[in-house]
Amino acid sequence: MISVEHISFHYPGSPDTLHDISLKIDDGEFVAIMGENGAGKTTLVKLFNGLLKPDSGSVFIDNVNSRDKSVAELSRQVGLIFQNPDHQLFAETVGEELRFSLKNFGFKESVIESRVTSLLTALDIEKYVNASPFMLSGGERKRVALASILVWDPKHVVMDEPTIGQDYLQKDRLRNFIIQLISQKKAIIIVTHDTEFVAECNPRVVLMSKGKIIADGPAQSILTDQTVVEEASLVLPQMTQLTRSIPELHAPDNIIDVHAARKFFLQALKEHAETQRE
């Protein structure tokens, strides 16, 4: 469990970036942290694994205060995948990138190869095992960075803008992969502007603006609330906009994804056909 209690933080020479933030994320929970640029989203998640320490308040990882642990110790529990994969990739090949941490942690060779092969396959990058990660596309490098963290099996996984550079097929693969991780009781936290991806996943959404949390709840409730969505400089999901653009249909206000919209339209067509027969 990640527990944040009344934290505030500022960078030297700048005003506060985070103001009195309190948040609790349980094991096996999927949370999307959203908001405008400069809202403090990335700063907040860097506090989770000790890259930053709060000016006031406390961060607890599984009931251990982050001030009492080093970044290396916290990273074993909280894996952070940066928005820019080039900030964490360094090895000559993709395979070595994944093997590096496991070798340092003293895993057996058989375990290392099993984990590396499994993750390369799951993230559709097995064909690049002997390639330089720096020769890959941006989206492919992001998947290598993700694999390099997941390979040591952290209990909590934080992904900063994981869908940037990913096509629809890779986003769908990522969504299914996240579901698999959640089934293993891992807490999954993503920082993202990708409203459509969040709408399809329907996780808990923590909405931030100007260093504060302005809304917290199911995506179906938060992302269909036009007032808070606009306050966070986001837009309503496309399916919400579509169904609301046809007021004559009297669609529910909480439709956020294609599946819910399809179900509603099919029901509306059925009722229309029955009315016509009468």
Short mmCIF file of C-alpha atoms in Angstrom, two decimals:
data_model
loop_
_atom_site.label_atom_id
_atom_site.label_comp_id
_atom_site.label_asym_id
_atom_site.label_seq_id
_atom_site.Cartn_x
_atom_site.Cartn_y
_atom_site.Cartn_z
CA MET A 1 0.00 0.00 0.00
CA ILE A 2 1.13 3.55 -0.77
CA SER A 3 -0.04 6.17 1.71
CA VAL A 4 0.61 9.90 1.28
CA GLU A 5 -0.25 12.07 4.27
CA HIS A 6 -0.50 15.86 4.00
CA ILE A 7 2.60 16.29 1.85
CA SER A 8 3.83 19.54 0.39
CA PHE A 9 6.82 19.99 -1.89
CA HIS A 10 8.60 22.73 -3.80
CA TYR A 11 11.68 22.84 -6.02
CA PRO A 12 14.45 25.26 -4.96
CA GLY A 13 13.70 28.79 -6.09
CA SER A 14 10.12 28.04 -7.12
CA PRO A 15 6.74 28.21 -5.39
CA ASP A 16 5.08 25.11 -4.00
CA THR A 17 4.46 22.37 -6.57
CA LEU A 18 2.34 20.21 -4.26
CA HIS A 19 0.06 21.53 -1.52
CA ASP A 20 -1.20 19.36 1.35
CA ILE A 21 -1.74 16.19 -0.72
CA SER A 22 -3.23 13.11 0.95
CA LEU A 23 -3.77 9.89 -0.99
CA LYS A 24 -3.97 6.15 -0.34
CA ILE A 25 -3.44 3.48 -3.02
CA ASP A 26 -4.17 -0.12 -2.06
CA ASP A 27 -2.47 -3.27 -3.32
CA GLY A 28 -4.06 -4.47 -6.56
CA GLU A 29 -5.55 -1.05 -7.33
CA PHE A 30 -5.34 0.66 -10.74
CA VAL A 31 -5.08 4.45 -10.48
CA ALA A 32 -4.72 7.07 -13.22
CA ILE A 33 -3.31 10.44 -12.11
CA MET A 34 -4.44 13.10 -14.57
CA GLY A 35 -4.36 16.87 -14.99
CA GLU A 36 -2.83 19.73 -16.91
CA ASN A 37 0.91 20.20 -17.48
CA GLY A 38 2.46 21.56 -14.30
CA ALA A 39 -0.25 20.13 -12.04
CA GLY A 40 2.36 18.21 -10.04
CA LYS A 41 1.58 14.69 -11.28
CA THR A 42 5.15 13.56 -12.03
CA THR A 43 6.47 15.26 -8.90
CA LEU A 44 3.92 13.32 -6.84
CA VAL A 45 4.91 9.91 -8.19
CA LYS A 46 8.63 10.66 -7.73
CA LEU A 47 7.84 10.91 -4.04
CA PHE A 48 6.56 7.32 -4.12
CA ASN A 49 9.99 5.77 -4.66
CA GLY A 50 12.12 8.33 -2.84
CA LEU A 51 13.54 10.20 -5.82
CA LEU A 52 12.09 13.23 -4.03
CA LYS A 53 11.38 13.70 -0.33
CA PRO A 54 8.46 15.86 0.84
CA ASP A 55 9.09 19.22 2.50
CA SER A 56 6.35 18.37 4.95
CA GLY A 57 4.07 15.41 5.52
CA SER A 58 4.95 11.75 5.02
CA VAL A 59 4.98 9.03 2.37
CA PHE A 60 4.58 5.44 3.54
CA ILE A 61 5.31 2.42 1.37
CA ASP A 62 3.82 -0.68 3.01
CA ASN A 63 3.83 1.18 6.36
CA VAL A 64 7.51 2.21 6.03
CA ASN A 65 8.28 5.94 5.96
CA SER A 66 10.13 6.86 2.75
CA ARG A 67 12.49 9.05 4.78
CA ASP A 68 13.84 5.91 6.45
CA LYS A 69 14.78 4.16 3.19
CA SER A 70 17.19 4.89 0.35
CA VAL A 71 16.04 5.28 -3.25
CA ALA A 72 17.61 1.89 -4.03
CA GLU A 73 15.63 0.21 -1.25
CA LEU A 74 12.36 1.89 -2.21
CA SER A 75 12.88 1.09 -5.89
CA ARG A 76 12.72 -2.61 -5.12
CA GLN A 77 9.13 -2.00 -3.98
CA VAL A 78 8.11 0.87 -6.28
CA GLY A 79 9.16 0.60 -9.92
CA LEU A 80 9.03 3.90 -11.83
CA ILE A 81 9.01 4.03 -15.63
CA PHE A 82 9.92 7.55 -16.76
CA GLN A 83 8.03 9.45 -19.45
CA ASN A 84 11.24 9.65 -21.49
CA PRO A 85 12.73 6.13 -21.70
CA ASP A 86 16.15 7.55 -22.62
CA HIS A 87 16.46 8.73 -19.02
CA GLN A 88 16.72 5.13 -17.80
CA LEU A 89 18.07 3.05 -20.69
CA PHE A 90 21.84 2.56 -20.92
CA ALA A 91 22.78 -1.02 -21.97
CA GLU A 92 24.13 -2.02 -25.39
CA THR A 93 21.28 -4.46 -26.09
CA VAL A 94 17.68 -4.88 -25.01
CA GLY A 95 18.49 -8.24 -23.46
CA GLU A 96 21.29 -6.79 -21.34
CA GLU A 97 19.01 -3.94 -20.30
CA LEU A 98 16.61 -6.44 -18.74
CA ARG A 99 19.29 -8.70 -17.29
CA PHE A 100 21.25 -5.93 -15.57
CA SER A 101 19.12 -5.43 -12.45
CA LEU A 102 18.50 -9.15 -11.97
CA LYS A 103 22.25 -9.83 -12.04
CA ASN A 104 22.82 -7.08 -9.47
CA PHE A 105 20.08 -8.53 -7.27
CA GLY A 106 21.76 -11.95 -7.40
CA PHE A 107 19.10 -13.92 -9.26
CA LYS A 108 20.04 -17.31 -10.69
CA GLU A 109 20.80 -17.42 -14.42
CA SER A 110 17.85 -19.72 -15.12
CA VAL A 111 15.47 -17.29 -13.39
CA ILE A 112 16.99 -14.34 -15.25
CA GLU A 113 16.49 -15.93 -18.67
CA SER A 114 12.96 -17.05 -17.82
CA ARG A 115 11.89 -13.59 -16.69
CA VAL A 116 13.58 -11.81 -19.58
CA THR A 117 12.02 -14.10 -22.19
CA SER A 118 8.58 -13.83 -20.61
CA LEU A 119 8.55 -10.02 -20.54
CA LEU A 120 10.02 -9.59 -24.01
CA THR A 121 7.20 -11.76 -25.35
CA ALA A 122 4.46 -10.11 -23.28
CA LEU A 123 5.46 -6.64 -24.53
CA ASP A 124 6.07 -7.73 -28.13
CA ILE A 125 9.78 -6.81 -28.19
CA GLU A 126 11.38 -10.27 -28.24
CA LYS A 127 12.72 -9.69 -31.77
CA TYR A 128 14.86 -6.84 -30.42
CA VAL A 129 16.64 -8.86 -27.73
CA ASN A 130 20.06 -8.36 -29.39
CA ALA A 131 19.36 -4.87 -30.74
CA SER A 132 20.46 -1.58 -29.21
CA PRO A 133 17.52 0.02 -27.40
CA PHE A 134 18.62 3.38 -28.80
CA MET A 135 17.98 2.18 -32.36
CA LEU A 136 14.31 1.49 -31.62
CA SER A 137 11.32 3.79 -32.06
CA GLY A 138 10.09 5.90 -29.16
CA GLY A 139 7.19 3.55 -28.48
CA GLU A 140 9.45 0.50 -28.56
CA ARG A 141 11.93 2.14 -26.18
CA LYS A 142 9.08 2.83 -23.77
CA ARG A 143 8.21 -0.88 -23.78
CA VAL A 144 11.86 -1.79 -23.16
CA ALA A 145 11.95 0.64 -20.23
CA LEU A 146 8.75 -0.89 -18.86
CA ALA A 147 10.18 -4.41 -19.19
CA SER A 148 13.44 -3.37 -17.50
CA ILE A 149 11.48 -2.37 -14.39
CA LEU A 150 8.90 -5.16 -14.35
CA VAL A 151 11.59 -7.83 -14.70
CA TRP A 152 12.49 -7.56 -10.99
CA ASP A 153 8.80 -7.83 -10.00
CA PRO A 154 8.19 -4.67 -7.92
CA LYS A 155 5.02 -4.68 -5.85
CA HIS A 156 3.97 -1.21 -7.01
CA VAL A 157 4.42 0.00 -10.61
CA VAL A 158 4.31 3.65 -11.67
CA MET A 159 4.18 4.51 -15.39
CA ASP A 160 4.60 8.12 -16.54
CA GLU A 161 2.72 8.68 -19.84
CA PRO A 162 2.94 5.01 -20.93
CA THR A 163 0.78 5.38 -24.05
CA ILE A 164 2.85 8.08 -25.78
CA GLY A 165 4.20 6.65 -29.04
CA GLN A 166 1.98 3.55 -28.86
CA ASP A 167 -0.52 2.66 -31.57
CA TYR A 168 -4.00 1.33 -30.81
CA LEU A 169 -2.89 -2.30 -30.87
CA GLN A 170 -0.04 -1.64 -28.43
CA LYS A 171 -2.34 0.36 -26.16
CA ASP A 172 -4.74 -2.57 -26.09
CA ARG A 173 -1.85 -4.92 -25.30
CA LEU A 174 -0.76 -2.57 -22.51
CA ARG A 175 -4.29 -2.45 -21.10
CA ASN A 176 -4.47 -6.25 -20.98
CA PHE A 177 -1.00 -6.41 -19.46
CA ILE A 178 -2.05 -3.99 -16.72
CA ILE A 179 -5.07 -6.17 -15.97
CA GLN A 180 -2.71 -9.13 -15.61
CA LEU A 181 -0.47 -7.19 -13.20
CA ILE A 182 -3.47 -6.14 -11.12
CA SER A 183 -4.53 -9.79 -10.85
CA GLN A 184 -1.14 -10.35 -9.18
CA LYS A 185 -2.13 -7.76 -6.51
CA LYS A 186 0.25 -5.13 -7.83
CA ALA A 187 -0.73 -1.48 -7.47
CA ILE A 188 -0.57 0.14 -10.91
CA ILE A 189 -0.34 3.93 -11.14
CA ILE A 190 -0.23 5.73 -14.48
CA VAL A 191 0.35 9.44 -15.07
CA THR A 192 -1.38 10.33 -18.32
CA HIS A 193 -3.21 12.86 -20.48
CA ASP A 194 -4.69 10.04 -22.58
CA THR A 195 -8.37 10.40 -21.75
CA GLU A 196 -9.45 7.75 -24.25
CA PHE A 197 -7.08 5.12 -22.81
CA VAL A 198 -8.31 5.84 -19.29
CA ALA A 199 -11.93 5.73 -20.46
CA GLU A 200 -11.37 2.27 -21.96
CA CYS A 201 -9.67 1.02 -18.76
CA ASN A 202 -12.07 2.71 -16.31
CA PRO A 203 -9.67 2.80 -13.32
CA ARG A 204 -9.83 5.08 -10.29
CA VAL A 205 -8.95 8.60 -11.41
CA VAL A 206 -7.09 11.14 -9.28
CA LEU A 207 -7.50 14.52 -10.96
CA MET A 208 -4.96 17.25 -10.17
CA SER A 209 -4.76 20.97 -10.82
CA LYS A 210 -2.22 23.50 -9.56
CA GLY A 211 -0.61 21.08 -7.13
CA LYS A 212 -3.83 19.89 -5.51
CA ILE A 213 -6.19 16.95 -5.89
CA ILE A 214 -9.51 18.31 -7.15
CA ALA A 215 -11.34 15.00 -7.71
CA ASP A 216 -10.86 11.33 -6.85
CA GLY A 217 -13.12 8.46 -7.86
CA PRO A 218 -14.12 6.01 -10.63
CA ALA A 219 -13.27 7.17 -14.16
CA GLN A 220 -16.91 6.81 -15.13
CA SER A 221 -17.81 9.50 -12.59
CA ILE A 222 -14.78 11.79 -12.81
CA LEU A 223 -14.27 11.91 -16.58
CA THR A 224 -17.95 12.66 -17.25
CA ASP A 225 -18.01 15.61 -14.83
CA GLN A 226 -17.48 18.49 -17.22
CA THR A 227 -16.73 21.01 -14.48
CA VAL A 228 -13.75 19.18 -12.95
CA VAL A 229 -12.53 17.92 -16.33
CA GLU A 230 -12.33 21.49 -17.62
CA GLU A 231 -10.69 22.66 -14.37
CA ALA A 232 -7.93 20.08 -15.02
CA SER A 233 -7.59 21.32 -18.65
CA LEU A 234 -8.75 17.97 -20.06
CA VAL A 235 -11.59 17.10 -22.42
CA LEU A 236 -14.50 14.72 -22.01
CA PRO A 237 -14.03 11.27 -23.58
CA GLN A 238 -15.14 11.09 -27.21
CA MET A 239 -18.02 8.70 -26.47
CA THR A 240 -19.30 11.05 -23.77
CA GLN A 241 -19.17 13.96 -26.21
CA LEU A 242 -20.94 11.89 -28.88
CA THR A 243 -23.85 10.72 -26.75
CA ARG A 244 -24.33 14.17 -25.25
CA SER A 245 -24.37 15.74 -28.70
CA ILE A 246 -27.68 13.96 -29.42
CA PRO A 247 -29.93 15.07 -26.54
CA GLU A 248 -32.98 13.51 -28.20
CA LEU A 249 -31.62 10.07 -27.30
CA HIS A 250 -31.62 10.85 -23.57
CA ALA A 251 -28.39 8.88 -23.13
CA PRO A 252 -27.01 8.36 -19.61
CA ASP A 253 -24.45 10.99 -18.58
CA ASN A 254 -21.82 8.41 -17.58
CA ILE A 255 -21.08 6.76 -20.94
CA ILE A 256 -17.29 6.98 -21.41
CA ASP A 257 -16.20 4.14 -23.70
CA VAL A 258 -17.05 2.40 -26.98
CA HIS A 259 -18.53 -0.65 -25.28
CA ALA A 260 -21.00 1.36 -23.18
CA ALA A 261 -21.92 3.53 -26.19
CA ARG A 262 -22.49 0.45 -28.39
CA LYS A 263 -24.73 -1.13 -25.75
CA PHE A 264 -26.77 2.06 -25.45
CA PHE A 265 -27.16 2.59 -29.22
CA LEU A 266 -28.19 -1.03 -29.80
CA GLN A 267 -30.84 -0.71 -27.10
CA ALA A 268 -32.04 2.58 -28.58
CA LEU A 269 -32.29 1.01 -32.06
CA LYS A 270 -34.21 -1.94 -30.65
CA GLU A 271 -36.70 0.32 -28.88
CA HIS A 272 -37.08 2.43 -32.02
CA ALA A 273 -37.79 -0.67 -34.13
CA GLU A 274 -40.41 -1.89 -31.65
CA THR A 275 -42.07 1.53 -31.72
CA GLN A 276 -42.17 1.46 -35.53
CA ARG A 277 -43.85 -1.98 -35.55
CA GLU A 278 -46.55 -0.71 -33.23
#
